[in-house]
Amino acid sequence: NGGTEGSGSGGGYPDQNITIVVPFSAGGPTDTVTRMIADPMAKALGGKIVVQNVEGAGGTVGAGQVARAKPDGYTVLMHHIGMSTAPALYKDLGYQPLEDFETVGLVTEVPMTVVARKNFEPTTFGELVTYVKANAGKVTLANAGIGAASHLCGLLFQSAAGVKLQEVPYEGTGPALTDLVGGQVDFMCDQTTNTSGQIAAGEVKAYAVTTPDRVKSLPDVPTTAEAGMPQLAVSVWHGLYVPAGTPPEVVQKLSAALTAALADQAVIDQMAKLGTAPVPAADATPQAHEAKLTEQLSIWAKIIADAGVKAS
Ligand code: MLT
């Protein structure tokens, strides 16, 4: 009946395709998580979801695009810990995470792995630290741009090891992993949702995981704490966002669809295979997500300041 349907009041929503923007390259960990939940979410919403990769600047280009999109629920952002670090790393960010977005809900918190090209000399994490200290000028460390999870993990590694390495930025850790397998770059810190397959295939070497406990699907990979660098502790939390001003009923519908997707057995199984799990249902809510983002913004502002890194 045209009138109330699709008027953005949330009543007829959705009545057109929904785009979820992934601010990193296709095939990377953020893209993988998004494509895992897109169909179950679309089913729960009774609509269609398309995933669009908008790369650049550690995820801030894609995030900025969504901040400026119409607040009608048809443009959604999937982003991760990088949402909480960008304000401390970018002078002219162009958006304020808490002001320019509504949080929809948390999705998953992904462990990271320290991985290297398979013929890189060090065979253990301890040998890696010794090696990079002796060869700092030569060793290359891949990441997905300033503020990306791989960049943050690399920051923690370098400050704990007391070295400055040559960082090689990519538009996402999907392409970075391709170069790692090809031997064009030495090592990287990246999420199990991206590296699990290549570790299992023996195409990259895994030195450690960055979680307090070992990852069930990577039982032989020690934790950084076991390997002597407890400071290297970081998990990549992911959440969904819409532009500020999106009608609350629409936000609620998206959060309910996210909750349904995270309860989908295929999603649970796929995440487990890749070393992670959905957040508990209570965390897939706008309130829990906002609390997490608020807490993480202050935690990372301090970590980045303590590491002596200035916004650029
Ligand atoms: C990606 O999806 O490429 C990663 O999330 C990039 C990163 O944050 O390291």
PDB file of C-alpha atoms and ligand atoms in Angstrom:
ATOM      1  CA  ASN A   1       0.000   0.000   0.000  1.00  0.00           C
ATOM      2  CA  GLY A   2       2.994   2.337  -0.521  1.00  0.00           C
ATOM      3  CA  GLY A   3       1.960   4.671   2.262  1.00  0.00           C
ATOM      4  CA  THR A   4       3.379   3.293   5.423  1.00  0.00           C
ATOM      5  CA  GLU A   5       5.308   0.396   3.827  1.00  0.00           C
ATOM      6  CA  GLY A   6       9.074   1.089   3.495  1.00  0.00           C
ATOM      7  CA  SER A   7       8.627   4.584   4.841  1.00  0.00           C
ATOM      8  CA  GLY A   8      11.708   3.952   6.968  1.00  0.00           C
ATOM      9  CA  SER A   9       9.401   3.717   9.951  1.00  0.00           C
ATOM     10  CA  GLY A  10      10.623   0.145  10.154  1.00  0.00           C
ATOM     11  CA  GLY A  11       7.157  -1.171   9.315  1.00  0.00           C
ATOM     12  CA  GLY A  12       7.788  -2.283   5.712  1.00  0.00           C
ATOM     13  CA  TYR A  13      11.551  -2.632   6.189  1.00  0.00           C
ATOM     14  CA  PRO A  14      13.220  -4.095   4.235  1.00  0.00           C
ATOM     15  CA  ASP A  15      11.579  -3.358   0.914  1.00  0.00           C
ATOM     16  CA  GLN A  16      14.808  -3.144  -1.147  1.00  0.00           C
ATOM     17  CA  ASN A  17      18.283  -4.759  -1.143  1.00  0.00           C
ATOM     18  CA  ILE A  18      20.440  -4.126   1.921  1.00  0.00           C
ATOM     19  CA  THR A  19      24.173  -3.507   1.360  1.00  0.00           C
ATOM     20  CA  ILE A  20      26.678  -4.550   3.993  1.00  0.00           C
ATOM     21  CA  VAL A  21      29.941  -2.667   3.392  1.00  0.00           C
ATOM     22  CA  VAL A  22      33.168  -4.517   4.238  1.00  0.00           C
ATOM     23  CA  PRO A  23      35.987  -1.959   4.529  1.00  0.00           C
ATOM     24  CA  PHE A  24      38.690  -4.440   3.470  1.00  0.00           C
ATOM     25  CA  SER A  25      39.426  -6.596   0.407  1.00  0.00           C
ATOM     26  CA  ALA A  26      37.266  -9.517  -0.613  1.00  0.00           C
ATOM     27  CA  GLY A  27      38.522 -12.869   0.656  1.00  0.00           C
ATOM     28  CA  GLY A  28      39.957 -11.431   3.894  1.00  0.00           C
ATOM     29  CA  PRO A  29      38.767 -12.186   7.442  1.00  0.00           C
ATOM     30  CA  THR A  30      36.225  -9.353   7.698  1.00  0.00           C
ATOM     31  CA  ASP A  31      34.783 -10.297   4.313  1.00  0.00           C
ATOM     32  CA  THR A  32      34.658 -13.975   5.353  1.00  0.00           C
ATOM     33  CA  VAL A  33      32.706 -13.260   8.543  1.00  0.00           C
ATOM     34  CA  THR A  34      30.301 -10.964   6.674  1.00  0.00           C
ATOM     35  CA  ARG A  35      29.555 -13.457   3.912  1.00  0.00           C
ATOM     36  CA  MET A  36      28.973 -16.146   6.544  1.00  0.00           C
ATOM     37  CA  ILE A  37      26.090 -14.225   8.160  1.00  0.00           C
ATOM     38  CA  ALA A  38      24.676 -12.333   5.126  1.00  0.00           C
ATOM     39  CA  ASP A  39      22.329 -15.076   3.885  1.00  0.00           C
ATOM     40  CA  PRO A  40      20.981 -16.166   7.294  1.00  0.00           C
ATOM     41  CA  MET A  41      20.397 -12.472   8.132  1.00  0.00           C
ATOM     42  CA  ALA A  42      18.633 -11.897   4.800  1.00  0.00           C
ATOM     43  CA  LYS A  43      16.414 -14.919   5.474  1.00  0.00           C
ATOM     44  CA  ALA A  44      15.494 -13.637   8.934  1.00  0.00           C
ATOM     45  CA  LEU A  45      14.706 -10.197   7.461  1.00  0.00           C
ATOM     46  CA  GLY A  46      12.768 -11.569   4.483  1.00  0.00           C
ATOM     47  CA  GLY A  47      14.961  -9.492   2.178  1.00  0.00           C
ATOM     48  CA  LYS A  48      18.197  -9.606   0.166  1.00  0.00           C
ATOM     49  CA  ILE A  49      21.677  -8.607   1.373  1.00  0.00           C
ATOM     50  CA  VAL A  50      24.590  -7.773  -0.930  1.00  0.00           C
ATOM     51  CA  VAL A  51      28.169  -7.474   0.366  1.00  0.00           C
ATOM     52  CA  GLN A  52      30.275  -4.618  -1.020  1.00  0.00           C
ATOM     53  CA  ASN A  53      34.048  -4.282  -0.416  1.00  0.00           C
ATOM     54  CA  VAL A  54      35.192  -0.672   0.002  1.00  0.00           C
ATOM     55  CA  GLU A  55      38.919  -0.806   0.724  1.00  0.00           C
ATOM     56  CA  GLY A  56      41.488   1.703   1.885  1.00  0.00           C
ATOM     57  CA  ALA A  57      43.305   3.308   4.809  1.00  0.00           C
ATOM     58  CA  GLY A  58      42.920   0.514   7.324  1.00  0.00           C
ATOM     59  CA  GLY A  59      39.143   0.355   6.921  1.00  0.00           C
ATOM     60  CA  THR A  60      38.483   4.081   7.406  1.00  0.00           C
ATOM     61  CA  VAL A  61      37.449   4.708   3.772  1.00  0.00           C
ATOM     62  CA  GLY A  62      34.615   2.176   3.934  1.00  0.00           C
ATOM     63  CA  ALA A  63      33.584   3.285   7.416  1.00  0.00           C
ATOM     64  CA  GLY A  64      33.473   6.930   6.273  1.00  0.00           C
ATOM     65  CA  GLN A  65      31.298   6.015   3.311  1.00  0.00           C
ATOM     66  CA  VAL A  66      28.727   4.377   5.598  1.00  0.00           C
ATOM     67  CA  ALA A  67      28.848   7.286   8.065  1.00  0.00           C
ATOM     68  CA  ARG A  68      27.676   9.530   5.207  1.00  0.00           C
ATOM     69  CA  ALA A  69      25.079   7.117   3.801  1.00  0.00           C
ATOM     70  CA  LYS A  70      21.310   7.638   4.125  1.00  0.00           C
ATOM     71  CA  PRO A  71      20.178   6.494   7.629  1.00  0.00           C
ATOM     72  CA  ASP A  72      17.458   4.232   6.201  1.00  0.00           C
ATOM     73  CA  GLY A  73      18.806   0.805   7.141  1.00  0.00           C
ATOM     74  CA  TYR A  74      19.832  -0.088   3.573  1.00  0.00           C
ATOM     75  CA  THR A  75      23.535   0.638   4.115  1.00  0.00           C
ATOM     76  CA  VAL A  76      25.179  -1.333   6.921  1.00  0.00           C
ATOM     77  CA  LEU A  77      28.867  -1.493   7.946  1.00  0.00           C
ATOM     78  CA  MET A  78      30.677  -4.570   9.183  1.00  0.00           C
ATOM     79  CA  HIS A  79      33.766  -3.405  11.050  1.00  0.00           C
ATOM     80  CA  HIS A  80      36.064  -4.612  13.778  1.00  0.00           C
ATOM     81  CA  ILE A  81      38.520  -3.400  16.428  1.00  0.00           C
ATOM     82  CA  GLY A  82      39.688  -0.827  13.863  1.00  0.00           C
ATOM     83  CA  MET A  83      36.549   1.187  14.671  1.00  0.00           C
ATOM     84  CA  SER A  84      38.010   1.837  18.126  1.00  0.00           C
ATOM     85  CA  THR A  85      41.564   2.655  17.036  1.00  0.00           C
ATOM     86  CA  ALA A  86      41.040   4.975  14.055  1.00  0.00           C
ATOM     87  CA  PRO A  87      40.354   8.156  16.101  1.00  0.00           C
ATOM     88  CA  ALA A  88      43.815   7.816  17.742  1.00  0.00           C
ATOM     89  CA  LEU A  89      45.586   7.096  14.431  1.00  0.00           C
ATOM     90  CA  TYR A  90      43.956   9.412  11.868  1.00  0.00           C
ATOM     91  CA  LYS A  91      44.068  13.225  12.206  1.00  0.00           C
ATOM     92  CA  ASP A  92      41.248  13.932   9.726  1.00  0.00           C
ATOM     93  CA  LEU A  93      39.145  10.830  10.185  1.00  0.00           C
ATOM     94  CA  GLY A  94      35.922  12.427   8.935  1.00  0.00           C
ATOM     95  CA  TYR A  95      33.700  10.545  11.395  1.00  0.00           C
ATOM     96  CA  GLN A  96      33.293   9.981  15.122  1.00  0.00           C
ATOM     97  CA  PRO A  97      32.473   6.326  15.860  1.00  0.00           C
ATOM     98  CA  LEU A  98      30.006   7.005  18.658  1.00  0.00           C
ATOM     99  CA  GLU A  99      28.352  10.054  17.083  1.00  0.00           C
ATOM    100  CA  ASP A 100      28.112   9.142  13.405  1.00  0.00           C
ATOM    101  CA  PHE A 101      26.943   5.530  13.772  1.00  0.00           C
ATOM    102  CA  GLU A 102      24.322   3.503  15.576  1.00  0.00           C
ATOM    103  CA  THR A 103      25.633   0.195  16.887  1.00  0.00           C
ATOM    104  CA  VAL A 104      23.540  -2.803  15.810  1.00  0.00           C
ATOM    105  CA  GLY A 105      25.292  -5.642  17.667  1.00  0.00           C
ATOM    106  CA  LEU A 106      28.545  -7.522  18.153  1.00  0.00           C
ATOM    107  CA  VAL A 107      29.192 -10.501  15.882  1.00  0.00           C
ATOM    108  CA  THR A 108      32.315 -12.460  16.826  1.00  0.00           C
ATOM    109  CA  GLU A 109      35.685 -11.986  18.520  1.00  0.00           C
ATOM    110  CA  VAL A 110      38.426 -13.587  16.382  1.00  0.00           C
ATOM    111  CA  PRO A 111      41.821 -14.816  17.633  1.00  0.00           C
ATOM    112  CA  MET A 112      44.957 -13.740  15.759  1.00  0.00           C
ATOM    113  CA  THR A 113      47.874 -15.876  14.640  1.00  0.00           C
ATOM    114  CA  VAL A 114      51.478 -14.839  14.098  1.00  0.00           C
ATOM    115  CA  VAL A 115      52.275 -16.483  10.743  1.00  0.00           C
ATOM    116  CA  ALA A 116      55.251 -16.460   8.368  1.00  0.00           C
ATOM    117  CA  ARG A 117      56.144 -17.589   4.878  1.00  0.00           C
ATOM    118  CA  LYS A 118      56.891 -21.290   5.107  1.00  0.00           C
ATOM    119  CA  ASN A 119      60.662 -21.013   4.458  1.00  0.00           C
ATOM    120  CA  PHE A 120      61.245 -18.093   6.840  1.00  0.00           C
ATOM    121  CA  GLU A 121      64.253 -19.027   8.984  1.00  0.00           C
ATOM    122  CA  PRO A 122      62.855 -18.888  12.576  1.00  0.00           C
ATOM    123  CA  THR A 123      61.008 -22.078  13.503  1.00  0.00           C
ATOM    124  CA  THR A 124      59.578 -20.988  16.880  1.00  0.00           C
ATOM    125  CA  PHE A 125      58.130 -17.739  18.255  1.00  0.00           C
ATOM    126  CA  GLY A 126      61.208 -17.324  20.481  1.00  0.00           C
ATOM    127  CA  GLU A 127      63.495 -17.700  17.464  1.00  0.00           C
ATOM    128  CA  LEU A 128      61.318 -15.185  15.580  1.00  0.00           C
ATOM    129  CA  VAL A 129      61.868 -12.548  18.285  1.00  0.00           C
ATOM    130  CA  THR A 130      65.627 -13.206  18.310  1.00  0.00           C
ATOM    131  CA  TYR A 131      65.739 -13.126  14.506  1.00  0.00           C
ATOM    132  CA  VAL A 132      63.841  -9.843  14.096  1.00  0.00           C
ATOM    133  CA  LYS A 133      66.053  -8.185  16.746  1.00  0.00           C
ATOM    134  CA  ALA A 134      69.156  -9.214  14.785  1.00  0.00           C
ATOM    135  CA  ASN A 135      67.712  -8.380  11.339  1.00  0.00           C
ATOM    136  CA  ALA A 136      65.253  -5.535  12.023  1.00  0.00           C
ATOM    137  CA  GLY A 137      66.169  -3.590   8.868  1.00  0.00           C
ATOM    138  CA  LYS A 138      65.592  -6.582   6.601  1.00  0.00           C
ATOM    139  CA  VAL A 139      62.407  -8.193   7.932  1.00  0.00           C
ATOM    140  CA  THR A 140      59.083  -7.301   6.265  1.00  0.00           C
ATOM    141  CA  LEU A 141      55.799  -7.328   8.222  1.00  0.00           C
ATOM    142  CA  ALA A 142      52.527  -7.260   6.244  1.00  0.00           C
ATOM    143  CA  ASN A 143      49.364  -5.500   7.404  1.00  0.00           C
ATOM    144  CA  ALA A 144      46.107  -4.102   6.031  1.00  0.00           C
ATOM    145  CA  GLY A 145      46.870  -0.437   6.585  1.00  0.00           C
ATOM    146  CA  ILE A 146      47.124   1.837   9.620  1.00  0.00           C
ATOM    147  CA  GLY A 147      44.464   0.924  12.182  1.00  0.00           C
ATOM    148  CA  ALA A 148      43.782  -2.516  10.768  1.00  0.00           C
ATOM    149  CA  ALA A 149      43.846  -5.416  13.240  1.00  0.00           C
ATOM    150  CA  SER A 150      47.008  -6.740  11.611  1.00  0.00           C
ATOM    151  CA  HIS A 151      48.615  -3.295  12.044  1.00  0.00           C
ATOM    152  CA  LEU A 152      47.633  -3.109  15.738  1.00  0.00           C
ATOM    153  CA  CYS A 153      48.948  -6.602  16.419  1.00  0.00           C
ATOM    154  CA  GLY A 154      52.155  -5.660  14.586  1.00  0.00           C
ATOM    155  CA  LEU A 155      52.404  -2.523  16.737  1.00  0.00           C
ATOM    156  CA  LEU A 156      52.130  -4.584  19.934  1.00  0.00           C
ATOM    157  CA  PHE A 157      54.676  -7.093  18.632  1.00  0.00           C
ATOM    158  CA  GLN A 158      57.240  -4.432  17.695  1.00  0.00           C
ATOM    159  CA  SER A 159      56.925  -2.530  20.967  1.00  0.00           C
ATOM    160  CA  ALA A 160      57.180  -5.763  22.992  1.00  0.00           C
ATOM    161  CA  ALA A 161      60.216  -6.902  20.972  1.00  0.00           C
ATOM    162  CA  GLY A 162      61.728  -3.402  20.974  1.00  0.00           C
ATOM    163  CA  VAL A 163      62.170  -3.305  17.203  1.00  0.00           C
ATOM    164  CA  LYS A 164      60.925  -1.250  14.251  1.00  0.00           C
ATOM    165  CA  LEU A 165      60.279  -3.436  11.200  1.00  0.00           C
ATOM    166  CA  GLN A 166      59.548  -2.605   7.569  1.00  0.00           C
ATOM    167  CA  GLU A 167      55.740  -2.668   7.354  1.00  0.00           C
ATOM    168  CA  VAL A 168      54.128  -3.577   4.013  1.00  0.00           C
ATOM    169  CA  PRO A 169      50.510  -2.325   3.775  1.00  0.00           C
ATOM    170  CA  TYR A 170      47.792  -4.080   1.720  1.00  0.00           C
ATOM    171  CA  GLU A 171      44.107  -3.279   1.148  1.00  0.00           C
ATOM    172  CA  GLY A 172      43.254  -6.291   3.281  1.00  0.00           C
ATOM    173  CA  THR A 173      44.916  -9.374   4.738  1.00  0.00           C
ATOM    174  CA  GLY A 174      43.364 -11.482   1.984  1.00  0.00           C
ATOM    175  CA  PRO A 175      45.910 -10.189  -0.560  1.00  0.00           C
ATOM    176  CA  ALA A 176      48.580  -9.997   2.164  1.00  0.00           C
ATOM    177  CA  LEU A 177      48.194 -13.727   2.838  1.00  0.00           C
ATOM    178  CA  THR A 178      48.555 -14.459  -0.898  1.00  0.00           C
ATOM    179  CA  ASP A 179      51.939 -12.708  -0.839  1.00  0.00           C
ATOM    180  CA  LEU A 180      52.917 -14.519   2.365  1.00  0.00           C
ATOM    181  CA  VAL A 181      52.167 -17.882   0.741  1.00  0.00           C
ATOM    182  CA  GLY A 182      54.093 -16.692  -2.309  1.00  0.00           C
ATOM    183  CA  GLY A 183      57.062 -15.740  -0.099  1.00  0.00           C
ATOM    184  CA  GLN A 184      56.988 -12.045  -1.096  1.00  0.00           C
ATOM    185  CA  VAL A 185      56.691 -10.882   2.531  1.00  0.00           C
ATOM    186  CA  ASP A 186      58.163 -12.388   5.700  1.00  0.00           C
ATOM    187  CA  PHE A 187      55.468 -12.499   8.370  1.00  0.00           C
ATOM    188  CA  MET A 188      52.175 -11.084   9.602  1.00  0.00           C
ATOM    189  CA  CYS A 189      49.705 -11.073  12.436  1.00  0.00           C
ATOM    190  CA  ASP A 190      46.281 -12.073  11.089  1.00  0.00           C
ATOM    191  CA  GLN A 191      42.974 -13.554  12.132  1.00  0.00           C
ATOM    192  CA  THR A 192      42.302 -17.302  12.264  1.00  0.00           C
ATOM    193  CA  THR A 193      39.295 -16.723   9.963  1.00  0.00           C
ATOM    194  CA  ASN A 194      41.867 -16.015   7.240  1.00  0.00           C
ATOM    195  CA  THR A 195      44.953 -18.036   8.159  1.00  0.00           C
ATOM    196  CA  SER A 196      43.452 -21.360   9.365  1.00  0.00           C
ATOM    197  CA  GLY A 197      43.250 -22.910   5.898  1.00  0.00           C
ATOM    198  CA  GLN A 198      46.805 -22.025   4.878  1.00  0.00           C
ATOM    199  CA  ILE A 199      48.179 -23.167   8.252  1.00  0.00           C
ATOM    200  CA  ALA A 200      46.423 -26.535   7.866  1.00  0.00           C
ATOM    201  CA  ALA A 201      47.743 -26.784   4.293  1.00  0.00           C
ATOM    202  CA  GLY A 202      51.297 -26.100   5.497  1.00  0.00           C
ATOM    203  CA  GLU A 203      51.479 -23.066   3.193  1.00  0.00           C
ATOM    204  CA  VAL A 204      52.413 -20.726   6.074  1.00  0.00           C
ATOM    205  CA  LYS A 205      54.137 -21.278   9.403  1.00  0.00           C
ATOM    206  CA  ALA A 206      52.165 -20.493  12.601  1.00  0.00           C
ATOM    207  CA  TYR A 207      54.251 -19.358  15.576  1.00  0.00           C
ATOM    208  CA  ALA A 208      51.585 -18.405  18.119  1.00  0.00           C
ATOM    209  CA  VAL A 209      48.005 -17.368  18.769  1.00  0.00           C
ATOM    210  CA  THR A 210      47.242 -14.089  20.559  1.00  0.00           C
ATOM    211  CA  THR A 211      44.524 -15.404  22.893  1.00  0.00           C
ATOM    212  CA  PRO A 212      44.895 -16.393  26.557  1.00  0.00           C
ATOM    213  CA  ASP A 213      44.060 -20.027  25.689  1.00  0.00           C
ATOM    214  CA  ARG A 214      45.033 -22.115  22.684  1.00  0.00           C
ATOM    215  CA  VAL A 215      42.577 -22.119  19.748  1.00  0.00           C
ATOM    216  CA  LYS A 216      40.704 -25.471  19.622  1.00  0.00           C
ATOM    217  CA  SER A 217      41.080 -25.747  15.853  1.00  0.00           C
ATOM    218  CA  LEU A 218      44.839 -24.991  16.093  1.00  0.00           C
ATOM    219  CA  PRO A 219      45.778 -27.195  19.081  1.00  0.00           C
ATOM    220  CA  ASP A 220      49.514 -27.339  18.306  1.00  0.00           C
ATOM    221  CA  VAL A 221      50.008 -23.561  18.102  1.00  0.00           C
ATOM    222  CA  PRO A 222      51.184 -22.109  21.434  1.00  0.00           C
ATOM    223  CA  THR A 223      49.767 -18.909  22.890  1.00  0.00           C
ATOM    224  CA  THR A 224      51.972 -15.800  22.913  1.00  0.00           C
ATOM    225  CA  ALA A 225      51.990 -16.042  26.723  1.00  0.00           C
ATOM    226  CA  GLU A 226      53.367 -19.609  26.549  1.00  0.00           C
ATOM    227  CA  ALA A 227      55.880 -18.355  23.969  1.00  0.00           C
ATOM    228  CA  GLY A 228      57.135 -15.564  26.239  1.00  0.00           C
ATOM    229  CA  MET A 229      55.307 -12.455  24.960  1.00  0.00           C
ATOM    230  CA  PRO A 230      52.128 -12.117  27.073  1.00  0.00           C
ATOM    231  CA  GLN A 231      51.822  -8.458  25.998  1.00  0.00           C
ATOM    232  CA  LEU A 232      50.882  -9.657  22.510  1.00  0.00           C
ATOM    233  CA  ALA A 233      47.252 -10.236  23.478  1.00  0.00           C
ATOM    234  CA  VAL A 234      44.591  -9.045  21.030  1.00  0.00           C
ATOM    235  CA  SER A 235      41.313 -10.477  19.727  1.00  0.00           C
ATOM    236  CA  VAL A 236      39.495  -8.908  16.810  1.00  0.00           C
ATOM    237  CA  TRP A 237      35.956  -8.088  17.851  1.00  0.00           C
ATOM    238  CA  HIS A 238      33.502  -7.393  14.988  1.00  0.00           C
ATOM    239  CA  GLY A 239      30.224  -5.464  14.997  1.00  0.00           C
ATOM    240  CA  LEU A 240      27.558  -4.148  12.631  1.00  0.00           C
ATOM    241  CA  TYR A 241      26.781  -0.408  12.324  1.00  0.00           C
ATOM    242  CA  VAL A 242      24.296   1.824  10.532  1.00  0.00           C
ATOM    243  CA  PRO A 243      24.498   5.599  10.058  1.00  0.00           C
ATOM    244  CA  ALA A 244      23.363   7.738  13.023  1.00  0.00           C
ATOM    245  CA  GLY A 245      19.695   8.635  12.741  1.00  0.00           C
ATOM    246  CA  THR A 246      18.555   5.250  11.431  1.00  0.00           C
ATOM    247  CA  PRO A 247      15.055   4.590  12.897  1.00  0.00           C
ATOM    248  CA  PRO A 248      15.304   2.502  16.111  1.00  0.00           C
ATOM    249  CA  GLU A 249      12.773  -0.043  14.787  1.00  0.00           C
ATOM    250  CA  VAL A 250      15.077  -0.669  11.809  1.00  0.00           C
ATOM    251  CA  VAL A 251      18.093  -1.061  14.124  1.00  0.00           C
ATOM    252  CA  GLN A 252      16.085  -3.528  16.223  1.00  0.00           C
ATOM    253  CA  LYS A 253      15.103  -5.551  13.117  1.00  0.00           C
ATOM    254  CA  LEU A 254      18.747  -5.753  12.037  1.00  0.00           C
ATOM    255  CA  SER A 255      19.843  -6.782  15.536  1.00  0.00           C
ATOM    256  CA  ALA A 256      17.162  -9.497  15.661  1.00  0.00           C
ATOM    257  CA  ALA A 257      18.277 -10.800  12.243  1.00  0.00           C
ATOM    258  CA  LEU A 258      21.924 -10.787  13.401  1.00  0.00           C
ATOM    259  CA  THR A 259      20.933 -12.740  16.529  1.00  0.00           C
ATOM    260  CA  ALA A 260      19.103 -15.305  14.363  1.00  0.00           C
ATOM    261  CA  ALA A 261      22.134 -15.637  12.045  1.00  0.00           C
ATOM    262  CA  LEU A 262      24.469 -16.214  15.001  1.00  0.00           C
ATOM    263  CA  ALA A 263      22.179 -19.027  16.210  1.00  0.00           C
ATOM    264  CA  ASP A 264      22.298 -20.708  12.768  1.00  0.00           C
ATOM    265  CA  GLN A 265      24.112 -24.069  13.151  1.00  0.00           C
ATOM    266  CA  ALA A 266      25.926 -23.662   9.821  1.00  0.00           C
ATOM    267  CA  VAL A 267      27.338 -20.319  10.984  1.00  0.00           C
ATOM    268  CA  ILE A 268      28.365 -21.791  14.348  1.00  0.00           C
ATOM    269  CA  ASP A 269      30.098 -24.737  12.630  1.00  0.00           C
ATOM    270  CA  GLN A 270      31.829 -22.580  10.006  1.00  0.00           C
ATOM    271  CA  MET A 271      33.104 -20.170  12.666  1.00  0.00           C
ATOM    272  CA  ALA A 272      34.384 -23.084  14.793  1.00  0.00           C
ATOM    273  CA  LYS A 273      36.293 -24.472  11.798  1.00  0.00           C
ATOM    274  CA  LEU A 274      37.965 -21.061  11.443  1.00  0.00           C
ATOM    275  CA  GLY A 275      38.917 -20.746  15.108  1.00  0.00           C
ATOM    276  CA  THR A 276      36.152 -18.475  16.342  1.00  0.00           C
ATOM    277  CA  ALA A 277      32.531 -18.425  17.571  1.00  0.00           C
ATOM    278  CA  PRO A 278      29.470 -16.154  17.533  1.00  0.00           C
ATOM    279  CA  VAL A 279      29.175 -13.768  20.497  1.00  0.00           C
ATOM    280  CA  PRO A 280      26.515 -14.714  23.080  1.00  0.00           C
ATOM    281  CA  ALA A 281      23.023 -13.509  22.046  1.00  0.00           C
ATOM    282  CA  ALA A 282      23.091 -10.784  24.732  1.00  0.00           C
ATOM    283  CA  ASP A 283      26.086  -9.188  22.969  1.00  0.00           C
ATOM    284  CA  ALA A 284      24.380  -9.046  19.572  1.00  0.00           C
ATOM    285  CA  THR A 285      22.406  -6.042  20.866  1.00  0.00           C
ATOM    286  CA  PRO A 286      22.937  -2.319  20.178  1.00  0.00           C
ATOM    287  CA  GLN A 287      23.511  -1.619  23.879  1.00  0.00           C
ATOM    288  CA  ALA A 288      26.180  -4.301  24.407  1.00  0.00           C
ATOM    289  CA  HIS A 289      27.931  -3.242  21.204  1.00  0.00           C
ATOM    290  CA  GLU A 290      27.914   0.435  22.217  1.00  0.00           C
ATOM    291  CA  ALA A 291      29.399  -0.447  25.614  1.00  0.00           C
ATOM    292  CA  LYS A 292      32.165  -2.495  23.938  1.00  0.00           C
ATOM    293  CA  LEU A 293      32.990   0.274  21.455  1.00  0.00           C
ATOM    294  CA  THR A 294      33.089   2.907  24.227  1.00  0.00           C
ATOM    295  CA  GLU A 295      35.419   0.780  26.358  1.00  0.00           C
ATOM    296  CA  GLN A 296      37.687  -0.129  23.408  1.00  0.00           C
ATOM    297  CA  LEU A 297      38.017   3.499  22.251  1.00  0.00           C
ATOM    298  CA  SER A 298      39.637   4.456  25.558  1.00  0.00           C
ATOM    299  CA  ILE A 299      41.715   1.264  25.859  1.00  0.00           C
ATOM    300  CA  TRP A 300      43.276   1.673  22.396  1.00  0.00           C
ATOM    301  CA  ALA A 301      43.790   5.431  22.738  1.00  0.00           C
ATOM    302  CA  LYS A 302      46.018   4.591  25.726  1.00  0.00           C
ATOM    303  CA  ILE A 303      47.823   1.644  24.058  1.00  0.00           C
ATOM    304  CA  ILE A 304      48.557   3.755  20.974  1.00  0.00           C
ATOM    305  CA  ALA A 305      49.749   6.719  23.055  1.00  0.00           C
ATOM    306  CA  ASP A 306      51.911   4.427  25.231  1.00  0.00           C
ATOM    307  CA  ALA A 307      53.451   2.962  22.053  1.00  0.00           C
ATOM    308  CA  GLY A 308      54.437   6.506  21.112  1.00  0.00           C
ATOM    309  CA  VAL A 309      52.369   6.412  17.903  1.00  0.00           C
ATOM    310  CA  LYS A 310      50.964   9.764  16.784  1.00  0.00           C
ATOM    311  CA  ALA A 311      47.874  10.291  14.616  1.00  0.00           C
ATOM    312  CA  SER A 312      48.840  11.096  11.025  1.00  0.00           C
TER     313      SER A 312
HETATM  314  C1  MLT B   1      40.700  -7.896   6.560  1.00  0.00           C
HETATM  315  O1  MLT B   1      39.544  -8.303   6.525  1.00  0.00           O
HETATM  316  O2  MLT B   1      41.435  -7.727   5.571  1.00  0.00           O
HETATM  317  C2  MLT B   1      41.315  -7.660   7.915  1.00  0.00           C
HETATM  318  O3  MLT B   1      40.326  -7.427   8.877  1.00  0.00           O
HETATM  319  C3  MLT B   1      42.319  -6.578   7.842  1.00  0.00           C
HETATM  320  C4  MLT B   1      42.865  -6.298   9.220  1.00  0.00           C
HETATM  321  O4  MLT B   1      42.131  -5.659   9.991  1.00  0.00           O
HETATM  322  O5  MLT B   1      43.980  -6.740   9.508  1.00  0.00           O
END
